[in-house]
Short mmCIF file of C-alpha atoms in Angstrom, two decimals:
data_model
loop_
_atom_site.label_atom_id
_atom_site.label_comp_id
_atom_site.label_asym_id
_atom_site.label_seq_id
_atom_site.Cartn_x
_atom_site.Cartn_y
_atom_site.Cartn_z
CA UNK A 30 -30.79 -62.57 -58.87
CA UNK A 31 -29.77 -62.86 -55.05
CA UNK A 32 -32.30 -62.48 -52.24
CA UNK A 33 -30.11 -59.67 -50.86
CA UNK A 34 -27.75 -56.97 -51.96
CA UNK A 35 -25.06 -55.10 -50.30
CA UNK A 36 -23.66 -51.66 -51.10
CA UNK A 37 -20.45 -50.74 -49.39
CA UNK A 38 -17.85 -47.98 -49.77
CA UNK A 39 -14.86 -46.62 -47.63
CA UNK A 40 -12.97 -43.45 -47.21
CA UNK A 41 -9.82 -42.32 -45.23
CA UNK A 42 -10.46 -39.43 -43.00
CA UNK A 43 -7.68 -37.26 -41.59
CA UNK A 44 -9.31 -37.03 -38.12
CA UNK A 45 -9.48 -39.36 -35.27
CA UNK A 46 -12.65 -41.54 -34.84
CA UNK A 47 -13.90 -39.27 -32.12
CA UNK A 48 -14.31 -36.38 -34.44
CA UNK A 49 -16.18 -38.49 -37.07
CA UNK A 50 -18.70 -40.51 -34.86
CA UNK A 51 -20.88 -37.47 -33.82
CA UNK A 52 -21.51 -36.38 -37.60
CA UNK A 53 -22.98 -39.85 -38.21
CA UNK A 54 -24.68 -40.56 -34.91
CA UNK A 55 -26.73 -37.32 -34.87
CA UNK A 56 -29.20 -37.10 -37.73
CA UNK A 57 -29.21 -33.14 -37.46
CA UNK A 58 -25.74 -33.09 -38.65
CA UNK A 59 -26.44 -35.35 -41.77
CA UNK A 60 -27.58 -32.19 -43.64
CA UNK A 61 -23.84 -31.25 -43.88
CA UNK A 62 -22.74 -34.33 -45.58
CA UNK A 63 -25.62 -36.75 -46.81
CA UNK A 64 -25.48 -37.16 -50.51
CA UNK A 65 -29.05 -36.70 -50.93
CA UNK A 66 -29.06 -33.19 -49.50
CA UNK A 67 -30.20 -30.56 -52.13
CA UNK A 68 -32.08 -33.18 -54.24
CA UNK A 69 -35.31 -31.09 -52.91
CA UNK A 70 -34.74 -27.85 -51.52
CA UNK A 71 -38.39 -28.06 -49.96
CA UNK A 72 -37.64 -31.44 -48.20
CA UNK A 73 -39.57 -31.75 -44.96
CA UNK A 74 -37.49 -33.18 -42.12
CA UNK A 75 -38.87 -34.56 -38.84
CA UNK A 76 -36.71 -35.46 -35.85
CA UNK A 77 -37.66 -37.65 -32.96
CA UNK A 78 -36.19 -39.16 -29.80
CA UNK A 79 -32.80 -38.08 -28.41
CA UNK A 80 -30.52 -35.91 -30.50
CA UNK A 81 -28.12 -38.71 -31.24
CA UNK A 82 -27.58 -42.42 -30.57
CA UNK A 83 -30.02 -45.27 -30.09
CA UNK A 84 -33.63 -44.15 -30.54
CA UNK A 85 -32.87 -41.04 -32.48
CA UNK A 86 -35.09 -40.80 -35.46
CA UNK A 87 -35.29 -38.93 -38.63
CA UNK A 88 -38.11 -38.79 -41.18
CA UNK A 89 -38.27 -37.04 -44.51
CA UNK A 90 -40.82 -36.39 -47.32
CA UNK A 91 -39.93 -34.62 -50.45
CA UNK A 92 -40.38 -34.55 -54.23
CA UNK A 93 -39.90 -37.68 -56.60
CA UNK A 94 -36.04 -37.66 -56.24
CA UNK A 95 -36.13 -37.20 -52.51
CA UNK A 96 -39.03 -39.79 -51.91
CA UNK A 97 -40.21 -40.44 -48.24
CA UNK A 98 -38.85 -42.64 -45.44
CA UNK A 99 -37.43 -42.85 -41.90
CA UNK A 100 -34.28 -43.71 -40.11
CA UNK A 101 -33.59 -44.89 -36.73
CA UNK A 102 -30.17 -45.33 -34.75
CA UNK A 103 -30.58 -48.72 -33.46
CA UNK A 104 -26.91 -48.92 -32.01
CA UNK A 105 -24.13 -46.51 -31.42
CA UNK A 106 -20.78 -47.49 -30.01
CA UNK A 107 -18.67 -44.31 -29.80
CA UNK A 108 -16.40 -43.83 -31.64
CA UNK A 109 -16.37 -46.85 -33.78
CA UNK A 110 -19.95 -47.90 -34.97
CA UNK A 111 -23.53 -46.51 -35.87
CA UNK A 112 -26.17 -48.90 -36.93
CA UNK A 113 -29.30 -47.42 -38.57
CA UNK A 114 -32.71 -49.00 -39.51
CA UNK A 115 -33.60 -47.46 -42.81
CA UNK A 116 -37.06 -47.70 -44.27
CA UNK A 117 -38.21 -46.12 -47.60
CA UNK A 118 -41.83 -45.63 -48.40
CA UNK A 119 -41.71 -43.72 -51.64
CA UNK A 120 -40.75 -44.07 -54.55
CA UNK A 121 -40.84 -47.58 -53.48
CA UNK A 122 -40.88 -49.71 -50.19
CA UNK A 123 -37.58 -51.05 -48.85
CA UNK A 124 -36.24 -51.94 -45.53
CA UNK A 125 -32.33 -51.68 -45.20
CA UNK A 126 -29.88 -52.39 -42.33
CA UNK A 127 -27.19 -49.66 -42.63
CA UNK A 128 -24.03 -49.24 -40.72
CA UNK A 129 -20.92 -47.11 -40.34
CA UNK A 130 -17.74 -48.71 -39.27
CA UNK A 131 -15.01 -46.12 -37.92
CA UNK A 132 -11.73 -47.78 -37.48
CA UNK A 133 -8.23 -46.07 -36.56
CA UNK A 134 -6.06 -45.79 -39.47
CA UNK A 135 -2.52 -43.98 -39.09
CA UNK A 136 -3.25 -40.75 -37.43
CA UNK A 137 -6.99 -40.72 -38.78
CA UNK A 138 -9.50 -43.40 -39.67
CA UNK A 139 -11.30 -45.39 -42.15
CA UNK A 140 -15.03 -45.05 -42.44
CA UNK A 141 -16.89 -47.65 -44.13
CA UNK A 142 -20.62 -47.28 -44.97
CA UNK A 143 -22.40 -50.49 -45.58
CA UNK A 144 -26.15 -51.08 -46.50
CA UNK A 145 -27.86 -54.43 -47.07
CA UNK A 146 -31.53 -55.15 -48.08
CA UNK A 147 -33.73 -57.69 -49.24
CA UNK A 148 -34.43 -57.89 -53.22
CA UNK A 149 -37.94 -56.72 -53.69
CA UNK A 150 -39.92 -56.53 -56.85
CA UNK A 151 -38.80 -52.93 -57.27
CA UNK A 152 -35.14 -53.71 -56.75
CA UNK A 153 -35.37 -56.62 -59.11
CA UNK A 154 -36.91 -54.33 -61.80
CA UNK A 155 -34.01 -51.89 -61.09
CA UNK A 156 -31.59 -54.74 -61.28
CA UNK A 157 -32.54 -55.41 -65.02
CA UNK A 158 -31.09 -52.00 -65.64
CA UNK A 159 -28.14 -51.62 -63.19
CA UNK A 160 -27.01 -53.39 -59.95
CA UNK A 161 -27.95 -51.68 -56.53
CA UNK A 162 -24.14 -51.16 -56.11
CA UNK A 163 -23.94 -49.18 -59.22
CA UNK A 164 -26.86 -47.14 -58.51
CA UNK A 165 -26.14 -46.27 -54.92
CA UNK A 166 -22.42 -46.65 -54.70
CA UNK A 167 -21.64 -43.20 -56.31
CA UNK A 168 -23.97 -41.69 -53.63
CA UNK A 169 -22.10 -43.44 -50.85
CA UNK A 170 -18.92 -42.24 -52.35
CA UNK A 171 -20.19 -38.53 -52.56
CA UNK A 172 -21.47 -38.71 -49.03
CA UNK A 173 -18.32 -40.22 -47.57
CA UNK A 174 -16.34 -37.33 -49.29
CA UNK A 175 -18.55 -34.87 -47.71
CA UNK A 176 -18.24 -36.53 -44.44
CA UNK A 177 -14.44 -36.47 -44.68
CA UNK A 178 -14.57 -32.72 -45.60
CA UNK A 179 -16.83 -31.86 -42.46
CA UNK A 180 -14.87 -34.16 -39.96
CA UNK A 181 -11.51 -32.87 -40.99
CA UNK A 182 -12.76 -29.15 -40.66
CA UNK A 183 -14.19 -29.83 -37.34
CA UNK A 184 -12.00 -28.46 -34.34
CA UNK A 185 -10.09 -31.04 -32.32
#
């Protein structure tokens, strides 16, 4: 098994990058599109730092499915890039580099969500049953579909 793993998915959005970027750079807006919204109706959220861009932080704690962790925007280049430092604490510890590339495509854009991480004992164990790509890829697809819907509905 490799020392690292990568999960990546893309979606075409019928909206310009300028309409998509704010939905990613502001964690307050993730509730409208994150694929993990709804896994715990009692999820506790805590926001720190600026509302969006570098230094914006988000921590969550929830049931067994939601787990606990935190994210921080480490880089934001409107309208083309958002990079996030992602740390899971429960149900297992993991540290991931996550980024969203937003590239013009026709009259809209292509949004690519990528996450890389080091293979840990927990991910090795999960890897015996399935790959991280098969485990998280469908969630990325669900989130990107929701992001497309939210971005396309946002007024110009």
